[in-house]
Amino acid sequence: MDLGAITKYSALHAKPNGLILQYGTAGFRTKAEHLDHVMFRMGLLAVLRSKQTKSTIGVMVTASHNPEEDNGVKLVDPLGEMLAPSWEEHATCLANAEEQDMQRVLIDISEKEAVNLQQDAFVVIGRDTSSEKLSQSVIDGVTVLGGQFHDYGLLTTPQLHYMVYCRNTGGRYGKATIEGYYQKLSKAFVELTKQASCSGDEYRSLKVDCANGIGALKLREMEHYFSQGLSVQLFNDGSKGKLNHLCGADFVKSHQKPPQGMEIKSNERCCSFDGDADRIVYYYHDADGHFHLIDGDKIATLISSFLKELLVEIGESLNIGVVQTAYANGSSTRYLEEVMKVPVYCTKTGVKHLHHKAQEFDIGVYFEANGHGTALFSTAVEMKIKQSAEQLEDKKRKAAKMLENIIDLFNQAAGDAISDMLVIEAILALKGLTVQQWDALYTDLPNRQLKVQVADRRVISTTDAERQAVTPPGLQEAINDLVKKYKLSRAFVRPSGTEDVVRVYAEADSQESADHLAHEVSLAVFQLAGGIGERPQPG
Ligand code: G16
């Protein structure tokens, strides 16, 4: 390690005095102007992680679902997964080190993790539309520690995860190029939709709100590869309008209304990506003009029921599990467990937790209610299905072939709006389901999500997959008392790991009750957890 060079270059990416940040739900997120030093230091850390794992490591620079003034960075581990928890701690330490302590912290990490500093390092970098200058700072960090790198430039976050996975599996998962990604997914999609007997316009067209983010660019590049099976009409494509502003998956899910800039006729199928295209939600307007949201829970239900049906046709009994978080609508959990007879597990928020749990099953389907998720297939399952697709007879072989293509269509490295969209479109066409029929699988319990500003959100700590608040004292008791006032109700609070807010979730038997409950819980947070600014207002 050339400590002199590190000190010299680090000074060019100086840390603002007193700034403390934490590697949160999905990496570091804060105002873009406070992130230059973090980018440089994550370049350094990626090199150490690459040396330790003897693998390619990814660094994604993205504001994701956050407002345009924010930005963020996350590291991608060898199999395309989120960074291991022990390295998240190193990331936090390194990001917060004062200039004079940088060398010591780097040496500490190298010693603790037994990093062989002589080992070569390779880092791949991607960025969304918000982040060109910041990704250059990552490159500065990589090069000063002697790492090699490949800068993919503009990519969606899940595309970078895919590239890392491909590179570390010797190309077995796919080609680590953007064409490789487009071809792999589109081939599987076109093969699947060829089998669909329902191929009218209704099944072939979809309106996509791209949150004014990278998804628009990538979908435009990709659409001609799959246009045989689906035609997409893009909105909020970044030509005007701000990133994630009044549009995108996070806006649609949390406000439960359509994005601006999209005209929706009744019963038209529409979806929204978030800014870096790792989340997707669907929606439509019914004949009376009512808005219907189809969130990650219903996506997981559609996917897991389709996979289960295929397994029954093939005659395979594999263990399928669905992983959700506390935000999952109570109706979805009941439907999955009681009607579909699929085991459901709850983890903390953050796809890193869901992904990890989903790996325990032959087939693990995980989705956050906000539309972030995918399905994972164990290597043994993939092999079994490949063999079945060659050996079985007629009807069974057809089902096995479909499953083989569905496996190829999922991005198994990370939740991916483009991949999920194609999976959903293929399933709807194959099953001949309209968006209304899909929506009618079960009725969501009315719910409301709110944000509360507090001086320091770390005063709230939680347990039981974030469903119970441990601190501050009295908060959970207050929530319990409020919940008792409403029917079919549930509420929880947790500090966000991507925004400086406390999130409040409530559900109940009517929208009015869910709204009241969410408001009352917000007031309890404001009073007991050090609220700042204006008190939460009703409605
Ligand atoms: C990220 C994570 C998601 C998480 C979301 C909100 O999404 O990847 O798993 O649900 O943040 O997290 P929090 O409630 O802690 O702010 P994205 O799309 O911004 O990467």
Coordinates of C-alpha atoms and ligand atoms in Angstrom, one line a residue:
M1 CA 0.0 0.0 0.0
D2 CA 1.5 3.3 -1.0
L3 CA 0.4 5.2 2.1
G4 CA 2.0 8.5 0.9
A5 CA -0.1 8.5 -2.3
I6 CA -3.3 7.6 -0.3
T7 CA -2.8 10.6 2.0
K8 CA -2.1 12.9 -0.9
Y9 CA -5.1 11.9 -3.0
S10 CA -7.4 11.6 0.1
A11 CA -6.7 15.3 0.8
L12 CA -8.2 16.0 -2.7
H13 CA -11.4 14.3 -1.6
A14 CA -11.5 15.8 1.9
K15 CA -14.2 14.8 4.4
P16 CA -16.4 17.7 5.5
N17 CA -15.7 18.4 9.2
G18 CA -17.8 16.5 11.7
L19 CA -19.8 14.6 9.1
I20 CA -20.8 11.2 10.3
L21 CA -22.5 8.8 7.9
Q22 CA -23.5 5.2 8.1
Y23 CA -23.6 2.3 5.6
G24 CA -27.4 1.9 5.7
T25 CA -30.1 -0.1 4.2
A26 CA -28.5 0.1 0.8
G27 CA -25.1 1.8 1.2
F28 CA -24.5 5.4 1.9
R29 CA -27.2 7.9 1.0
T30 CA -27.2 11.7 1.7
K31 CA -26.9 15.0 -0.1
A32 CA -24.7 14.6 -3.1
E33 CA -22.4 17.5 -2.0
H34 CA -21.4 15.5 1.1
L35 CA -20.4 12.3 -0.7
D36 CA -17.2 13.0 -2.6
H37 CA -14.9 11.6 0.1
V38 CA -17.2 8.6 0.6
M39 CA -16.9 7.8 -3.1
F40 CA -13.1 8.0 -3.0
R41 CA -13.0 5.8 0.1
M42 CA -15.4 3.2 -1.2
G43 CA -13.0 2.9 -4.2
L44 CA -10.3 2.1 -1.7
L45 CA -12.5 -0.3 0.2
A46 CA -13.6 -2.1 -3.0
V47 CA -9.9 -2.8 -3.8
L48 CA -9.4 -4.4 -0.4
R49 CA -12.5 -6.5 -0.7
S50 CA -11.5 -7.6 -4.2
K51 CA -8.0 -8.6 -2.9
Q52 CA -9.5 -10.5 0.0
T53 CA -12.1 -12.4 -2.1
K54 CA -9.9 -12.7 -5.1
S55 CA -12.9 -11.7 -7.1
T56 CA -14.3 -8.7 -9.0
I57 CA -16.2 -6.3 -6.7
G58 CA -18.8 -3.8 -8.0
V59 CA -19.4 -0.2 -7.0
M60 CA -22.7 1.4 -7.9
V61 CA -23.1 5.2 -7.7
T62 CA -26.8 6.0 -7.5
A63 CA -29.4 8.2 -5.9
S64 CA -31.9 5.3 -6.3
H65 CA -35.3 6.3 -5.1
N66 CA -34.1 9.4 -3.3
P67 CA -34.6 13.0 -4.5
E68 CA -32.3 14.5 -7.2
E69 CA -30.2 16.4 -4.7
D70 CA -29.2 13.2 -2.9
N71 CA -26.9 10.5 -4.1
G72 CA -25.4 7.3 -2.8
V73 CA -23.0 4.4 -3.3
K74 CA -23.1 0.7 -2.6
L75 CA -20.6 -2.1 -3.0
V76 CA -21.5 -5.3 -4.7
D77 CA -20.0 -8.6 -3.5
P78 CA -18.7 -11.4 -5.7
L79 CA -22.0 -13.2 -6.4
G80 CA -23.7 -10.0 -7.2
E81 CA -25.0 -9.7 -3.7
M82 CA -25.0 -6.8 -1.3
L83 CA -21.8 -6.2 0.7
A84 CA -21.3 -8.6 3.6
P85 CA -22.3 -7.1 7.0
S86 CA -18.8 -7.2 8.5
W87 CA -17.6 -5.1 5.6
E88 CA -20.5 -2.7 6.0
E89 CA -18.9 -1.9 9.4
H90 CA -15.5 -1.3 7.7
A91 CA -17.2 0.9 5.2
T92 CA -18.7 3.0 7.9
C93 CA -15.4 3.3 9.8
L94 CA -13.5 4.3 6.7
A95 CA -16.1 6.8 5.6
N96 CA -16.0 8.5 9.0
A97 CA -12.2 8.4 9.6
E98 CA -10.6 11.8 9.9
E99 CA -7.8 12.5 7.3
Q100 CA -5.0 11.8 9.8
D101 CA -6.6 8.4 10.7
M102 CA -7.1 7.1 7.2
Q103 CA -3.9 5.1 6.9
R104 CA -4.5 3.4 10.3
V105 CA -8.1 2.5 9.4
L106 CA -7.0 1.0 6.1
I107 CA -4.3 -1.0 7.8
D108 CA -6.7 -2.2 10.5
I109 CA -9.2 -3.4 7.9
S110 CA -6.5 -5.2 6.0
E111 CA -5.2 -6.9 9.1
K112 CA -8.6 -7.9 10.5
E113 CA -9.7 -9.4 7.2
A114 CA -6.3 -10.9 6.4
V115 CA -6.1 -9.1 3.0
N116 CA -3.1 -10.1 0.9
L117 CA -2.0 -6.7 -0.3
Q118 CA 0.0 -8.3 -3.1
Q119 CA -3.1 -9.9 -4.6
D120 CA -4.5 -8.2 -7.8
A121 CA -7.7 -6.3 -7.5
F122 CA -10.5 -5.7 -10.1
V123 CA -13.4 -3.4 -9.6
V124 CA -16.3 -2.6 -11.9
I125 CA -18.2 0.6 -11.6
G126 CA -21.6 1.7 -12.7
R127 CA -23.7 4.9 -12.3
D128 CA -27.1 6.1 -12.8
T129 CA -28.0 9.4 -14.6
S130 CA -27.3 11.5 -11.4
S131 CA -23.8 10.7 -10.7
E132 CA -21.0 11.2 -13.3
K133 CA -18.6 13.3 -11.1
L134 CA -19.0 11.1 -8.1
S135 CA -18.1 7.9 -10.0
Q136 CA -14.8 9.6 -11.1
S137 CA -14.0 9.9 -7.4
V138 CA -14.6 6.1 -7.0
I139 CA -12.1 5.5 -9.8
D140 CA -9.5 7.8 -8.1
G141 CA -9.8 5.6 -5.0
V142 CA -9.5 2.4 -6.9
T143 CA -6.4 3.5 -8.9
V144 CA -4.5 5.0 -5.9
L145 CA -4.6 1.5 -4.3
G146 CA -3.4 0.0 -7.5
G147 CA -6.6 -1.7 -8.5
Q148 CA -7.6 -2.4 -12.1
F149 CA -11.1 -1.3 -13.1
H150 CA -13.7 -1.3 -15.8
D151 CA -16.1 1.6 -15.8
Y152 CA -19.5 0.5 -17.3
G153 CA -20.7 4.1 -17.2
L154 CA -24.5 4.3 -17.2
L155 CA -26.2 1.2 -15.9
T156 CA -29.2 0.4 -13.8
T157 CA -28.2 -0.9 -10.3
P158 CA -29.3 -4.5 -11.0
Q159 CA -27.4 -4.5 -14.3
L160 CA -24.2 -3.8 -12.3
H161 CA -25.1 -6.6 -9.9
Y162 CA -25.5 -8.9 -13.0
M163 CA -22.1 -7.9 -14.4
V164 CA -20.4 -8.7 -11.1
Y165 CA -22.1 -12.1 -10.9
C166 CA -21.2 -13.0 -14.6
R167 CA -17.6 -12.0 -14.1
N168 CA -17.1 -14.1 -11.0
T169 CA -18.8 -17.2 -12.4
G170 CA -16.6 -17.4 -15.5
G171 CA -19.5 -16.4 -17.8
R172 CA -21.7 -19.3 -16.7
Y173 CA -24.4 -16.9 -15.5
G174 CA -24.2 -14.8 -18.7
K175 CA -22.0 -12.5 -20.6
A176 CA -20.8 -9.5 -18.6
T177 CA -21.8 -6.9 -21.2
I178 CA -24.9 -4.8 -21.7
E179 CA -25.7 -6.8 -24.8
G180 CA -25.2 -10.0 -22.9
Y181 CA -27.8 -8.8 -20.4
Y182 CA -30.3 -7.7 -23.1
Q183 CA -29.9 -10.9 -25.1
K184 CA -30.1 -13.3 -22.1
L185 CA -33.3 -11.8 -20.8
S186 CA -34.9 -11.1 -24.1
K187 CA -34.3 -14.6 -25.5
A188 CA -36.0 -16.1 -22.4
F189 CA -38.9 -13.7 -22.6
V190 CA -39.5 -14.2 -26.3
E191 CA -39.3 -18.0 -25.9
L192 CA -41.9 -17.8 -23.1
T193 CA -44.3 -15.5 -24.8
K194 CA -44.3 -17.6 -27.9
Q195 CA -46.1 -20.2 -25.8
A196 CA -48.8 -17.8 -24.8
S197 CA -52.2 -18.4 -26.4
C198 CA -53.3 -14.9 -25.4
S199 CA -51.3 -12.5 -27.5
G200 CA -53.8 -9.8 -28.3
D201 CA -52.9 -6.1 -28.0
E202 CA -54.1 -6.2 -24.4
Y203 CA -51.3 -8.5 -23.5
R204 CA -48.7 -6.9 -25.7
S205 CA -48.6 -3.3 -24.5
L206 CA -47.5 -1.7 -21.3
K207 CA -47.1 1.9 -20.1
V208 CA -43.9 2.4 -18.1
D209 CA -43.1 5.3 -15.9
C210 CA -39.3 5.5 -15.7
A211 CA -39.0 8.0 -12.7
N212 CA -36.9 10.3 -15.0
G213 CA -34.1 7.9 -14.3
I214 CA -31.7 5.4 -16.0
G215 CA -34.5 2.9 -16.6
A216 CA -35.7 4.9 -19.6
L217 CA -32.3 4.9 -21.3
K218 CA -31.8 1.2 -20.8
L219 CA -35.3 0.2 -21.7
R220 CA -35.0 2.2 -25.0
E221 CA -31.8 0.4 -25.8
M222 CA -33.3 -3.0 -25.0
E223 CA -36.9 -2.8 -26.4
H224 CA -36.1 -3.9 -29.9
Y225 CA -34.7 -7.2 -28.5
F226 CA -38.0 -8.2 -27.0
S227 CA -40.5 -6.2 -29.1
Q228 CA -41.8 -9.4 -30.6
G229 CA -43.4 -10.2 -27.3
L230 CA -44.2 -6.8 -25.7
S231 CA -44.4 -3.2 -26.8
V232 CA -43.6 -0.6 -24.1
Q233 CA -44.6 3.1 -24.0
L234 CA -42.2 5.1 -21.8
F235 CA -43.2 8.1 -19.7
N236 CA -41.0 10.3 -17.4
D237 CA -38.1 9.3 -19.5
G238 CA -35.8 12.1 -18.2
S239 CA -36.3 14.4 -21.2
K240 CA -38.0 16.8 -18.8
G241 CA -38.9 16.6 -15.1
K242 CA -36.8 15.7 -12.1
L243 CA -35.5 12.3 -11.0
N244 CA -38.1 10.6 -8.7
H245 CA -40.1 13.8 -8.5
L246 CA -43.9 13.1 -8.4
C247 CA -43.2 9.9 -10.3
G248 CA -41.5 6.5 -10.0
A249 CA -42.2 3.4 -7.9
D250 CA -41.5 5.0 -4.5
F251 CA -43.9 7.9 -5.2
V252 CA -46.7 5.7 -6.6
K253 CA -46.4 3.2 -3.7
S254 CA -46.2 5.7 -0.8
H255 CA -48.8 8.1 -2.2
Q256 CA -51.0 5.4 -3.6
K257 CA -51.6 7.4 -6.7
P258 CA -50.5 7.5 -10.3
P259 CA -47.3 9.3 -11.4
Q260 CA -47.5 12.7 -13.0
G261 CA -47.0 12.8 -16.7
M262 CA -48.8 9.6 -17.6
E263 CA -52.2 9.5 -19.1
I264 CA -54.0 6.3 -18.1
K265 CA -57.2 5.0 -19.8
S266 CA -59.4 2.6 -17.8
N267 CA -58.1 -0.9 -17.3
E268 CA -54.7 -0.1 -19.0
R269 CA -51.8 -1.9 -17.5
C270 CA -49.1 0.5 -16.2
C271 CA -46.0 0.2 -14.1
S272 CA -43.4 2.4 -12.5
F273 CA -39.7 1.9 -11.9
D274 CA -37.7 3.8 -9.3
G275 CA -34.7 6.0 -10.3
D276 CA -32.2 3.2 -10.7
A277 CA -34.6 0.6 -11.9
D278 CA -34.4 -1.9 -9.1
R279 CA -38.0 -1.6 -8.0
I280 CA -41.3 -2.0 -9.9
V281 CA -45.0 -1.6 -9.0
Y282 CA -48.0 -2.0 -11.3
Y283 CA -51.3 -0.2 -11.3
Y284 CA -54.4 0.6 -13.3
H285 CA -57.6 2.7 -13.2
D286 CA -60.9 0.8 -13.1
A287 CA -63.9 1.7 -15.2
D288 CA -65.0 4.1 -12.4
G289 CA -61.7 5.9 -12.4
H290 CA -60.5 4.3 -9.1
F291 CA -56.8 3.8 -8.8
H292 CA -55.6 0.3 -8.0
L293 CA -52.0 -0.4 -6.9
I294 CA -50.4 -3.8 -7.4
D295 CA -47.4 -3.8 -5.2
G296 CA -44.4 -6.1 -4.5
D297 CA -46.7 -8.4 -2.4
K298 CA -49.0 -9.1 -5.2
I299 CA -46.0 -9.5 -7.6
A300 CA -44.6 -12.1 -5.2
T301 CA -48.0 -13.9 -5.1
L302 CA -48.3 -14.0 -8.9
I303 CA -44.7 -15.3 -9.3
S304 CA -44.8 -17.9 -6.6
S305 CA -48.2 -19.3 -7.7
F306 CA -47.0 -19.6 -11.3
L307 CA -43.8 -21.3 -10.2
K308 CA -45.8 -23.7 -8.0
E309 CA -48.2 -24.5 -10.9
L310 CA -45.3 -25.3 -13.2
L311 CA -43.7 -27.6 -10.5
V312 CA -47.0 -29.5 -10.1
E313 CA -47.2 -30.0 -13.9
I314 CA -43.6 -31.3 -14.0
G315 CA -44.3 -33.5 -11.0
E316 CA -41.5 -32.0 -8.9
S317 CA -42.1 -31.2 -5.2
L318 CA -39.5 -28.6 -4.4
N319 CA -39.5 -26.4 -1.4
I320 CA -40.7 -22.8 -2.2
G321 CA -40.5 -20.1 0.3
V322 CA -41.7 -16.4 0.1
V323 CA -39.8 -13.8 2.0
Q324 CA -41.4 -10.4 3.0
T325 CA -40.8 -7.6 5.4
A326 CA -43.0 -6.0 8.1
Y327 CA -44.4 -3.7 5.3
A328 CA -46.1 -6.7 3.6
N329 CA -49.8 -6.2 3.6
G330 CA -51.6 -8.6 6.1
S331 CA -53.9 -9.9 3.3
S332 CA -50.9 -10.9 1.2
T333 CA -49.4 -13.0 4.0
R334 CA -52.7 -14.6 4.8
Y335 CA -53.3 -15.4 1.1
L336 CA -49.8 -16.9 0.6
E337 CA -50.0 -19.0 3.8
E338 CA -53.7 -20.0 3.9
V339 CA -54.7 -20.2 0.2
M340 CA -51.4 -21.0 -1.6
K341 CA -50.0 -23.0 1.3
V342 CA -46.6 -21.4 0.8
P343 CA -44.4 -20.7 3.9
V344 CA -43.8 -17.0 4.4
Y345 CA -40.9 -15.5 6.4
C346 CA -40.4 -11.9 7.6
T347 CA -37.0 -10.2 7.7
K348 CA -35.8 -6.7 8.4
T349 CA -36.1 -4.1 5.6
G350 CA -33.4 -4.1 3.0
V351 CA -33.1 -6.6 0.1
K352 CA -29.8 -7.8 1.6
H353 CA -31.8 -9.5 4.4
L354 CA -34.5 -10.9 2.2
H355 CA -32.0 -12.2 -0.4
H356 CA -30.0 -14.0 2.3
K357 CA -33.2 -15.7 3.7
A358 CA -34.4 -16.7 0.2
Q359 CA -31.2 -18.6 -0.4
E360 CA -32.3 -21.2 2.2
F361 CA -35.0 -22.6 -0.2
D362 CA -34.9 -24.6 -3.4
I363 CA -36.8 -21.7 -4.8
G364 CA -36.9 -18.5 -2.8
V365 CA -39.2 -15.7 -3.9
Y366 CA -38.6 -12.4 -2.1
F367 CA -40.2 -9.0 -2.5
E368 CA -40.5 -5.9 -0.4
A369 CA -44.0 -4.3 -0.6
N370 CA -42.2 -1.4 -2.4
G371 CA -41.6 -3.6 -5.4
H372 CA -37.9 -4.6 -4.7
G373 CA -37.3 -8.3 -5.2
T374 CA -36.6 -11.3 -7.4
A375 CA -36.6 -15.1 -7.2
L376 CA -33.6 -17.3 -6.5
F377 CA -33.2 -20.9 -7.6
S378 CA -30.6 -23.3 -6.1
T379 CA -28.0 -24.7 -8.4
A380 CA -29.5 -28.2 -7.8
V381 CA -32.9 -27.0 -8.9
E382 CA -31.5 -25.3 -12.0
M383 CA -29.8 -28.6 -13.0
K384 CA -32.8 -30.7 -12.3
I385 CA -35.0 -28.4 -14.4
K386 CA -32.5 -28.4 -17.3
Q387 CA -32.5 -32.2 -17.3
S388 CA -36.3 -32.4 -17.1
A389 CA -36.6 -30.0 -20.1
E390 CA -34.6 -32.5 -22.1
Q391 CA -35.9 -35.8 -20.8
L392 CA -39.6 -35.5 -19.8
E393 CA -42.4 -36.1 -22.2
D394 CA -44.7 -33.6 -24.0
K395 CA -46.7 -31.6 -21.5
K396 CA -44.2 -32.1 -18.7
R397 CA -41.3 -31.1 -20.9
K398 CA -43.2 -28.0 -22.0
A399 CA -43.6 -26.9 -18.3
A400 CA -40.0 -27.7 -17.6
K401 CA -38.9 -25.6 -20.6
M402 CA -41.0 -22.7 -19.4
L403 CA -39.4 -23.0 -16.0
E404 CA -36.0 -23.0 -17.5
N405 CA -36.8 -19.8 -19.4
I406 CA -38.3 -18.2 -16.3
I407 CA -35.1 -19.0 -14.4
D408 CA -33.1 -17.3 -17.1
L409 CA -35.4 -14.3 -17.1
F410 CA -34.9 -13.5 -13.4
N411 CA -32.0 -11.5 -12.4
Q412 CA -30.8 -13.7 -9.5
A413 CA -28.2 -11.3 -8.4
A414 CA -30.6 -8.6 -7.3
G415 CA -34.2 -7.2 -7.6
D416 CA -34.4 -5.8 -11.1
A417 CA -37.4 -3.7 -12.5
I418 CA -36.7 -4.6 -16.1
S419 CA -36.3 -8.3 -15.4
D420 CA -39.3 -8.4 -13.1
M421 CA -41.4 -6.5 -15.6
L422 CA -40.6 -9.1 -18.3
V423 CA -41.3 -12.0 -15.9
I424 CA -44.7 -10.5 -14.9
E425 CA -45.6 -9.7 -18.5
A426 CA -44.8 -13.3 -19.5
I427 CA -46.8 -14.8 -16.7
L428 CA -49.8 -12.6 -17.4
A429 CA -49.7 -13.6 -21.1
L430 CA -49.2 -17.3 -20.4
K431 CA -52.0 -17.5 -17.9
G432 CA -54.2 -15.2 -19.9
L433 CA -54.7 -13.0 -16.8
T434 CA -55.8 -9.3 -17.1
V435 CA -54.4 -6.8 -14.7
Q436 CA -57.8 -6.7 -12.9
Q437 CA -57.9 -10.5 -12.5
W438 CA -54.4 -10.4 -11.1
D439 CA -55.4 -7.7 -8.7
A440 CA -58.5 -9.7 -7.6
L441 CA -56.3 -12.5 -6.1
Y442 CA -56.9 -10.9 -2.7
T443 CA -57.9 -7.5 -1.4
D444 CA -55.2 -5.4 0.3
L445 CA -56.0 -4.1 3.8
P446 CA -56.1 -0.3 3.6
N447 CA -52.8 1.1 4.8
R448 CA -50.8 4.3 5.1
Q449 CA -47.1 5.1 5.3
L450 CA -45.9 8.4 6.8
K451 CA -42.5 10.0 7.6
V452 CA -41.6 11.8 10.8
Q453 CA -38.7 14.1 11.3
V454 CA -36.7 13.7 14.5
A455 CA -33.5 15.2 15.7
D456 CA -31.7 11.8 15.7
R457 CA -33.5 8.8 14.3
R458 CA -31.0 6.4 16.0
V459 CA -33.0 6.9 19.2
I460 CA -35.4 4.4 17.8
S461 CA -34.2 0.8 17.9
T462 CA -36.4 -2.2 17.0
T463 CA -36.6 -6.0 17.3
D464 CA -38.7 -8.8 15.8
A465 CA -37.9 -8.0 12.2
E466 CA -38.6 -4.3 13.0
R467 CA -42.2 -4.9 14.1
Q468 CA -41.5 -3.8 17.7
A469 CA -39.8 -0.7 19.0
V470 CA -37.3 -1.3 21.9
T471 CA -36.4 2.3 22.4
P472 CA -37.2 5.1 23.2
P473 CA -39.0 3.9 26.4
G474 CA -42.8 4.0 26.2
L475 CA -43.1 4.1 22.4
Q476 CA -44.1 0.5 21.8
E477 CA -46.6 0.7 24.6
A478 CA -48.1 3.8 23.1
I479 CA -48.3 2.0 19.7
N480 CA -50.0 -1.0 21.3
D481 CA -52.6 1.2 22.9
L482 CA -53.4 3.0 19.6
V483 CA -53.6 -0.3 17.6
K484 CA -56.2 -1.6 20.0
K485 CA -58.6 1.2 19.0
Y486 CA -59.0 -0.2 15.4
K487 CA -60.1 -3.4 13.8
L488 CA -57.7 -5.7 11.8
S489 CA -55.0 -3.2 12.7
R490 CA -51.3 -3.2 12.9
A491 CA -48.6 -0.5 13.1
F492 CA -44.9 -0.2 13.5
V493 CA -42.1 2.4 13.3
R494 CA -38.5 2.2 12.2
P495 CA -35.7 4.5 11.4
S496 CA -35.1 4.7 7.6
G497 CA -31.7 3.6 6.4
T498 CA -31.8 5.7 3.3
E499 CA -33.4 9.0 4.4
D500 CA -33.2 11.1 7.5
V501 CA -36.7 10.2 8.7
V502 CA -38.6 7.7 10.9
R503 CA -41.0 5.6 8.8
V504 CA -44.5 4.9 10.2
Y505 CA -46.7 2.1 8.8
A506 CA -50.3 1.4 9.7
E507 CA -53.0 -0.8 8.3
A508 CA -56.6 -1.4 9.4
D509 CA -60.0 -2.4 8.2
S510 CA -60.8 0.9 6.4
Q511 CA -58.7 3.6 4.8
E512 CA -60.0 6.2 7.3
S513 CA -58.9 4.0 10.2
A514 CA -55.5 3.3 8.7
D515 CA -55.0 7.0 8.1
H516 CA -56.0 7.9 11.7
L517 CA -53.8 5.2 13.2
A518 CA -50.8 6.2 11.1
H519 CA -51.3 9.9 12.2
E520 CA -51.7 9.0 15.9
V521 CA -48.5 6.8 15.7
S522 CA -46.7 9.7 14.0
L523 CA -47.6 11.9 16.9
A524 CA -46.4 9.4 19.4
V525 CA -43.0 9.2 17.5
F526 CA -42.9 13.0 17.4
Q527 CA -43.5 13.3 21.2
L528 CA -41.4 10.3 22.4
A529 CA -38.5 10.2 19.9
G530 CA -37.6 13.9 19.7
G531 CA -39.6 15.2 16.8
I532 CA -38.4 18.4 15.1
G533 CA -40.2 21.0 12.9
E534 CA -43.9 21.0 12.5
R535 CA -46.0 18.4 14.4
P536 CA -47.4 15.7 12.1
Q537 CA -50.7 17.0 10.7
P538 CA -53.7 14.8 10.0
G539 CA -54.5 13.8 6.3
Ligands
G16_1 C1 -33.5 0.7 -0.6 C2 -33.3 -0.7 -0.3 C3 -34.7 -1.3 -0.1 C4 -35.4 -0.6 1.0 C5 -35.5 0.9 0.7 C6 -36.0 1.7 1.8 O1 -34.2 0.9 -1.8 O2 -32.6 -1.3 -1.4 O3 -34.4 -2.7 0.3 O4 -36.7 -1.1 1.1 O5 -34.1 1.4 0.4 O6 -35.2 1.6 2.9 P1 -35.4 2.5 4.2 O7 -36.8 2.3 4.6 O8 -34.4 1.9 5.2 O9 -35.1 3.9 3.8 P2 -33.6 1.7 -3.1 O10 -34.5 1.5 -4.1 O11 -33.5 3.1 -2.6 O12 -32.2 1.1 -3.3

